[in-house]
Short mmCIF file of C-alpha atoms and ligand atoms in Angstrom, two decimals:
data_model
loop_
_atom_site.label_atom_id
_atom_site.label_comp_id
_atom_site.label_asym_id
_atom_site.label_seq_id
_atom_site.Cartn_x
_atom_site.Cartn_y
_atom_site.Cartn_z
CA MET A 1 104.64 39.87 76.91
CA ILE A 2 105.45 41.76 73.71
CA TYR A 3 107.98 44.60 73.68
CA SER A 4 109.42 46.70 70.91
CA ARG A 5 113.07 47.07 70.09
CA ILE A 6 114.96 49.41 67.80
CA LEU A 7 116.04 47.62 64.66
CA GLY A 8 117.59 50.45 62.64
CA THR A 9 118.13 54.20 62.51
CA GLY A 10 118.50 56.76 59.73
CA SER A 11 118.71 60.51 59.29
CA HIS A 12 119.07 63.25 56.74
CA LEU A 13 119.99 66.93 56.70
CA PRO A 14 119.27 69.22 53.75
CA ALA A 15 122.37 70.31 51.79
CA ARG A 16 122.00 74.07 52.28
CA THR A 17 123.71 75.42 55.40
CA MET A 18 123.69 78.74 57.21
CA THR A 19 126.47 79.62 59.66
CA ASN A 20 126.24 82.03 62.57
CA ALA A 21 128.36 84.44 60.54
CA ASP A 22 125.82 84.24 57.70
CA LEU A 23 123.12 85.28 60.19
CA GLU A 24 125.05 88.43 61.09
CA ALA A 25 124.09 89.72 57.64
CA ILE A 26 120.39 89.01 58.22
CA VAL A 27 119.60 90.11 61.80
CA ASP A 28 121.25 92.20 64.52
CA THR A 29 123.33 89.44 66.10
CA THR A 30 126.87 88.15 66.36
CA ALA A 31 128.26 84.69 65.76
CA THR A 32 129.79 84.80 69.23
CA TRP A 33 126.47 85.67 70.92
CA ILE A 34 124.73 82.75 69.23
CA PHE A 35 127.48 80.26 70.04
CA GLU A 36 127.94 81.34 73.65
CA ARG A 37 124.21 81.38 74.50
CA THR A 38 123.19 78.24 72.58
CA GLY A 39 126.17 76.16 71.43
CA ILE A 40 124.91 76.41 67.85
CA GLU A 41 127.46 76.97 65.05
CA LYS A 42 125.37 76.32 61.96
CA ARG A 43 122.03 74.97 60.80
CA HIS A 44 120.81 73.14 57.67
CA LEU A 45 117.87 74.64 55.79
CA VAL A 46 115.57 73.31 53.09
CA SER A 47 115.97 74.87 49.66
CA GLU A 48 113.13 76.26 47.62
CA GLY A 49 110.76 73.43 46.70
CA GLU A 50 112.29 71.01 49.21
CA THR A 51 109.79 69.76 51.80
CA CYS A 52 109.50 67.99 55.12
CA CYS A 53 108.47 64.79 53.33
CA ASP A 54 111.58 64.95 51.11
CA LEU A 55 113.73 64.89 54.25
CA ALA A 56 111.55 62.23 55.91
CA GLU A 57 111.83 59.91 52.91
CA VAL A 58 115.64 59.87 52.89
CA ALA A 59 115.81 59.32 56.66
CA ALA A 60 113.17 56.57 56.46
CA ARG A 61 114.94 54.72 53.64
CA ARG A 62 118.23 54.86 55.58
CA ALA A 63 116.53 53.46 58.69
CA LEU A 64 114.94 50.67 56.64
CA ASP A 65 118.34 49.82 55.11
CA ALA A 66 119.95 49.75 58.55
CA ALA A 67 117.14 47.46 59.75
CA GLY A 68 117.61 45.18 56.72
CA LEU A 69 113.95 45.60 55.80
CA GLN A 70 111.91 46.50 52.73
CA PRO A 71 109.19 49.17 52.92
CA SER A 72 106.62 46.39 52.47
CA ASP A 73 107.70 44.91 55.84
CA ILE A 74 106.34 47.99 57.65
CA ASP A 75 102.82 47.86 59.11
CA LEU A 76 102.66 51.25 60.88
CA ILE A 77 103.99 54.71 59.95
CA VAL A 78 104.04 57.58 62.44
CA VAL A 79 105.56 60.92 61.45
CA ALA A 80 106.16 63.54 64.12
CA THR A 81 106.17 66.97 62.56
CA THR A 82 105.10 70.55 63.15
CA THR A 83 105.75 71.54 59.55
CA PRO A 84 103.81 69.11 57.32
CA ASP A 85 103.90 69.59 53.54
CA GLN A 86 100.14 70.11 53.40
CA PHE A 87 97.16 70.47 55.76
CA PHE A 88 96.27 67.02 54.50
CA PRO A 89 96.99 64.29 53.51
CA SER A 90 99.32 63.80 56.44
CA THR A 91 103.07 63.66 55.83
CA ALA A 92 102.86 60.01 56.94
CA CYS A 93 100.45 59.25 54.07
CA LEU A 94 102.67 61.14 51.61
CA LEU A 95 105.64 59.15 52.87
CA GLN A 96 103.71 55.89 52.61
CA GLN A 97 102.94 56.61 48.95
CA ARG A 98 106.58 57.42 48.21
CA LEU A 99 107.72 54.21 49.87
CA GLY A 100 105.27 52.33 47.64
CA ILE A 101 103.32 50.65 50.41
CA ARG A 102 99.56 50.50 50.86
CA GLY A 103 97.05 49.73 53.54
CA CYS A 104 98.93 50.03 56.83
CA PRO A 105 97.93 52.83 59.21
CA ALA A 106 99.87 56.06 58.68
CA PHE A 107 99.39 59.30 60.60
CA ASP A 108 101.15 62.44 61.77
CA LEU A 109 101.65 63.37 65.37
CA GLN A 110 102.07 66.97 66.52
CA ALA A 111 103.85 67.55 69.81
CA VAL A 112 106.37 70.10 68.49
CA CYS A 113 109.89 69.39 69.85
CA THR A 114 108.61 66.43 71.91
CA GLY A 115 107.07 64.92 68.77
CA PHE A 116 109.58 62.11 68.28
CA VAL A 117 109.29 61.00 71.91
CA TYR A 118 105.49 61.01 71.60
CA ALA A 119 105.67 59.10 68.31
CA VAL A 120 107.97 56.40 69.71
CA SER A 121 105.65 56.04 72.70
CA VAL A 122 102.59 55.61 70.46
CA ALA A 123 104.32 53.15 68.13
CA ASP A 124 105.60 51.19 71.14
CA LYS A 125 102.02 50.88 72.40
CA PHE A 126 100.81 49.63 68.99
CA ILE A 127 103.52 46.97 69.09
CA ARG A 128 102.96 46.01 72.75
CA THR A 129 99.23 45.48 72.07
CA GLY A 130 99.90 43.41 68.95
CA ALA A 131 98.36 46.03 66.63
CA ALA A 132 101.65 46.40 64.72
CA THR A 133 104.83 44.37 64.37
CA ARG A 134 107.20 46.67 62.49
CA ALA A 135 106.79 50.41 62.82
CA LEU A 136 108.53 53.24 60.99
CA VAL A 137 108.77 56.26 63.30
CA VAL A 138 110.02 59.51 61.78
CA GLY A 139 110.70 62.98 63.15
CA ALA A 140 110.94 65.49 60.30
CA GLU A 141 110.82 69.27 60.06
CA ALA A 142 111.10 72.10 57.57
CA LEU A 143 111.05 74.47 60.52
CA SER A 144 112.69 77.33 58.62
CA ARG A 145 109.32 77.83 56.89
CA ILE A 146 107.71 79.01 60.14
CA LEU A 147 110.61 81.21 61.28
CA ASN A 148 110.45 85.00 61.24
CA TRP A 149 113.81 85.87 59.66
CA GLU A 150 113.56 89.36 61.20
CA ASP A 151 113.29 88.03 64.77
CA ARG A 152 116.80 87.45 66.14
CA GLY A 153 115.31 85.85 69.26
CA THR A 154 114.09 82.82 67.28
CA CYS A 155 115.57 82.57 63.78
CA VAL A 156 119.10 81.89 65.02
CA LEU A 157 118.00 78.85 67.03
CA PHE A 158 116.32 76.46 64.61
CA GLY A 159 117.07 74.29 61.59
CA ASP A 160 115.62 71.61 59.31
CA GLY A 161 116.22 67.86 59.16
CA ALA A 162 114.80 64.39 59.66
CA GLY A 163 115.55 61.23 61.61
CA ALA A 164 113.87 57.84 61.72
CA VAL A 165 113.85 54.55 63.56
CA VAL A 166 112.36 51.17 62.76
CA LEU A 167 110.80 49.39 65.74
CA GLU A 168 110.08 45.67 65.76
CA ALA A 169 108.16 43.41 68.12
CA ALA A 170 110.48 41.44 70.44
CA ASP A 171 110.38 39.13 73.46
CA GLU A 172 112.52 41.49 75.52
CA ALA A 173 112.68 45.28 75.87
CA GLY A 174 113.86 47.23 73.83
CA ILE A 175 111.84 50.12 74.90
CA ILE A 176 111.57 49.83 78.67
CA SER A 177 109.25 52.77 79.30
CA THR A 178 108.02 56.03 77.84
CA HIS A 179 106.73 59.02 79.78
CA LEU A 180 104.61 61.74 78.19
CA HIS A 181 103.33 65.02 79.60
CA ALA A 182 101.76 68.29 78.47
CA ASP A 183 100.58 71.52 80.06
CA GLY A 184 98.66 73.81 77.74
CA SER A 185 98.65 76.63 80.28
CA TYR A 186 102.09 77.52 78.87
CA LYS A 187 100.69 77.90 75.34
CA ASP A 188 101.67 81.57 75.01
CA LEU A 189 105.39 81.13 75.72
CA LEU A 190 106.17 79.28 72.50
CA GLN A 191 103.74 79.28 69.60
CA VAL A 192 102.77 79.95 66.02
CA PRO A 193 99.57 81.90 66.73
CA GLY A 194 98.03 81.58 63.28
CA GLY A 195 95.51 78.90 62.45
CA LEU A 196 92.02 78.42 61.17
CA GLY A 197 89.28 80.31 62.93
CA ASN A 198 91.28 82.13 65.59
CA GLY A 199 91.43 85.46 63.80
CA HIS A 200 95.16 85.38 63.13
CA PRO A 201 95.49 83.45 59.86
CA GLU A 202 98.46 85.62 58.87
CA ALA A 203 100.47 84.98 62.07
CA ARG A 204 102.27 81.94 60.72
CA PHE A 205 105.67 82.50 62.31
CA MET A 206 107.06 81.22 65.57
CA GLU A 207 106.94 83.49 68.62
CA MET A 208 108.84 82.69 71.80
CA LYS A 209 109.60 84.13 75.21
CA GLY A 210 113.04 82.53 75.19
CA ASN A 211 114.25 83.09 78.73
CA GLU A 212 110.96 81.89 80.28
CA VAL A 213 111.02 78.79 78.05
CA PHE A 214 114.59 78.19 79.16
CA ARG A 215 113.72 78.23 82.87
CA VAL A 216 110.73 75.90 82.59
CA ALA A 217 112.64 73.54 80.28
CA VAL A 218 115.52 73.06 82.72
CA THR A 219 113.32 72.29 85.74
CA THR A 220 110.88 70.14 83.78
CA LEU A 221 113.61 68.03 82.18
CA GLY A 222 115.15 67.52 85.61
CA ARG A 223 111.82 66.12 86.83
CA ILE A 224 111.32 63.81 83.85
CA VAL A 225 114.76 62.28 84.46
CA ASP A 226 113.78 61.47 88.05
CA GLU A 227 110.40 60.09 86.97
CA THR A 228 111.94 57.85 84.31
CA LEU A 229 114.62 56.37 86.56
CA ALA A 230 112.16 55.81 89.43
CA ALA A 231 109.66 54.02 87.18
CA ALA A 232 112.35 51.57 86.04
CA GLY A 233 113.93 51.20 89.48
CA LEU A 234 117.25 52.36 88.05
CA SER A 235 119.85 54.77 89.32
CA LYS A 236 121.66 57.53 87.45
CA SER A 237 124.79 55.45 87.05
CA ASP A 238 122.89 52.83 85.02
CA ILE A 239 122.46 55.23 82.09
CA ASP A 240 125.05 54.71 79.36
CA TRP A 241 123.95 57.54 77.04
CA LEU A 242 121.76 60.61 77.27
CA ILE A 243 120.25 61.53 73.90
CA PRO A 244 118.59 64.87 74.59
CA HIS A 245 116.48 67.10 72.43
CA GLN A 246 119.03 69.49 70.90
CA ALA A 247 117.65 72.94 71.76
CA ASN A 248 120.46 74.65 73.62
CA ILE A 249 123.77 73.34 74.99
CA ARG A 250 123.08 74.98 78.35
CA ILE A 251 119.79 73.09 78.76
CA ILE A 252 121.56 69.85 77.75
CA GLN A 253 124.39 70.47 80.25
CA ALA A 254 121.86 71.09 83.03
CA THR A 255 120.19 67.71 82.38
CA ALA A 256 123.57 65.96 82.22
CA ARG A 257 124.50 67.51 85.59
CA LYS A 258 121.20 66.29 87.03
CA LEU A 259 122.19 62.76 85.92
CA ASP A 260 125.81 63.15 87.14
CA LEU A 261 126.70 62.16 83.60
CA PRO A 262 129.95 63.43 82.04
CA MET A 263 129.38 65.24 78.75
CA GLU A 264 131.29 62.42 76.97
CA ARG A 265 128.20 60.25 77.61
CA VAL A 266 125.82 62.81 76.13
CA VAL A 267 125.13 62.86 72.39
CA VAL A 268 125.43 66.50 71.35
CA THR A 269 124.71 67.62 67.79
CA VAL A 270 123.24 71.05 68.48
CA ALA A 271 126.38 72.80 67.13
CA GLU A 272 125.88 71.25 63.71
CA HIS A 273 122.17 71.75 63.12
CA GLY A 274 120.58 73.80 65.90
CA ASN A 275 117.12 72.90 67.12
CA THR A 276 115.41 70.71 64.53
CA SER A 277 112.36 70.12 66.74
CA ALA A 278 110.89 66.62 66.22
CA ALA A 279 113.94 65.60 64.16
CA SER A 280 116.58 66.42 66.75
CA ILE A 281 116.63 63.24 68.86
CA PRO A 282 116.58 60.76 65.94
CA LEU A 283 119.25 62.84 64.17
CA ALA A 284 121.51 62.69 67.22
CA PHE A 285 120.71 59.02 67.85
CA ASP A 286 121.52 58.01 64.28
CA GLN A 287 124.80 59.91 64.30
CA ALA A 288 125.98 58.20 67.50
CA VAL A 289 124.90 54.77 66.24
CA ARG A 290 126.67 55.20 62.90
CA ASP A 291 129.92 56.56 64.37
CA GLY A 292 130.02 53.56 66.73
CA ARG A 293 129.60 55.38 70.05
CA ILE A 294 126.29 53.71 70.92
CA GLN A 295 126.58 49.93 71.11
CA ARG A 296 123.94 47.20 71.28
CA GLY A 297 122.93 46.40 74.86
CA GLU A 298 123.54 49.91 76.18
CA LEU A 299 120.92 51.82 78.18
CA LEU A 300 119.78 55.05 76.51
CA LEU A 301 117.70 57.88 77.92
CA MET A 302 116.02 60.21 75.43
CA GLU A 303 114.28 63.32 76.67
CA ALA A 304 112.56 66.28 75.05
CA PHE A 305 110.71 69.48 75.82
CA GLY A 306 108.76 71.70 73.46
CA GLY A 307 105.85 73.94 72.60
CA GLY A 308 102.58 73.25 74.34
CA PHE A 309 104.37 72.79 76.63
CA THR A 310 104.95 69.12 75.97
CA TRP A 311 107.71 66.99 77.43
CA GLY A 312 108.63 63.35 77.74
CA SER A 313 111.23 60.61 77.78
CA VAL A 314 112.07 57.20 76.35
CA LEU A 315 114.18 54.67 78.25
CA VAL A 316 115.56 52.03 75.92
CA ARG A 317 117.95 49.11 76.04
CA TYR A 318 119.54 49.36 72.58
N1 LIG B 1 121.70 88.09 69.10
C1 LIG B 1 122.07 89.07 69.94
N2 LIG B 1 121.32 89.43 71.01
C2 LIG B 1 120.16 88.77 71.20
C3 LIG B 1 119.72 87.75 70.34
C4 LIG B 1 120.54 87.44 69.24
N3 LIG B 1 120.20 86.47 68.35
N4 LIG B 1 118.53 87.29 70.79
C5 LIG B 1 118.24 87.97 71.89
N5 LIG B 1 119.21 88.89 72.14
C6 LIG B 1 119.31 89.85 73.23
C7 LIG B 1 117.98 90.17 73.85
O1 LIG B 1 117.29 91.14 73.09
C8 LIG B 1 118.40 90.70 75.21
O2 LIG B 1 118.79 92.04 75.06
P1 LIG B 1 118.48 93.12 76.19
O3 LIG B 1 119.17 92.61 77.42
O4 LIG B 1 119.06 94.35 75.62
O5 LIG B 1 116.99 93.12 76.32
C9 LIG B 1 119.63 89.88 75.54
O6 LIG B 1 120.07 89.30 74.29
C10 LIG B 1 119.36 88.78 76.55
O7 LIG B 1 118.18 88.12 76.14
P2 LIG B 1 117.67 86.84 76.89
O8 LIG B 1 116.47 86.33 76.17
O9 LIG B 1 117.54 87.09 78.35
O10 LIG B 1 118.91 85.87 76.65
P3 LIG B 1 119.12 84.41 77.14
O11 LIG B 1 120.41 84.28 77.84
O12 LIG B 1 117.91 83.87 77.82
O13 LIG B 1 119.30 83.63 75.77
C11 LIG B 1 117.98 82.24 74.35
C12 LIG B 1 118.27 83.65 74.82
C13 LIG B 1 116.81 82.29 73.37
C14 LIG B 1 119.21 81.69 73.67
C15 LIG B 1 117.64 81.36 75.57
O14 LIG B 1 116.68 82.00 76.37
C16 LIG B 1 117.10 80.03 75.18
O15 LIG B 1 117.79 79.22 74.62
N6 LIG B 1 115.85 79.74 75.54
C17 LIG B 1 115.24 78.48 75.26
C18 LIG B 1 114.77 78.49 73.85
C19 LIG B 1 114.42 77.11 73.40
O16 LIG B 1 115.17 76.21 73.59
N7 LIG B 1 113.26 76.99 72.77
C20 LIG B 1 112.81 75.80 72.20
C21 LIG B 1 112.38 74.87 73.26
S1 LIG B 1 112.09 73.33 72.51
#
């Protein structure tokens, strides 16, 4: 039996930051409102000319360094993003070119905030079937480019960044299981309506019914926790670390309560960079690996929820 294991992690945040106080000058909000409702204190934003692939490249190179690998060792690239540099080529192909490698499959995956979880699941399946041996999995976003900076209900919540992991084939898990779900009947609650051929090419900014998203997110993430533990025959107390999608501290606290997990065992980065969509889990993961909190051999539960709706989890023995 072939499994995949996580060899190295990396991440990158753009240099430009915007605090809650800075937002007070842009929309009708207060720093206190934002912090109390979301836990966010600041976010990092791309500068003019800086792109999703720029962020992805730095995160990818850091993950490769941590794994002790060269780009040429990689035989699969998956980039989860909602904000690619171009319609095509995919950000994964742009990244492949920058890393100076040729020939291996490279593609983007779009599952909004659940993108990284989807991408890890897909890469894990490539490795388990023998179709790849060393995969670079990236979550990267320049989300500020699809924010309406006049809509206080959305622009205060999101930020830009990238995170990456390198997966390698192994005799033991590694990745124990992944669980993916979607329900398109919720499409109107969180969306960028614009696209090709739907009559709204100009509607290129995010729209969200925040409190409805909040309610569905909390109940859905509770269910995915149960599903993941049951599939592995594990109990709540087996989990060493929860690495949640960083959307809102209140959603994260609700999932931690569901797991009876003290907040000290939850990796929380939402204060520092807000919701970075597909980048948020690998950003949090990398931070907790590099500061020494997460140790080899520990059991990690990653979970995410996002537009679509999509949701999912990854259970991994690090
Ligand atoms: N500053 C000040 N007031 C704001 C505001 C802001 N940035 N954004 C909204 N408000 C106002 C609303 O207009 C509303 O005013 P009203 O009562 O006069 O109508 C009031 O605050 C309460 O709005 P509501 O949406 O009910 O607040 P909430 O407690 O649900 O918090 C969110 C709003 C967006 C923080 C919260 O719903 C949330 O986090 N939802 C999930 C969003 C998310 O995570 N999306 C991504 C999923 S991956």
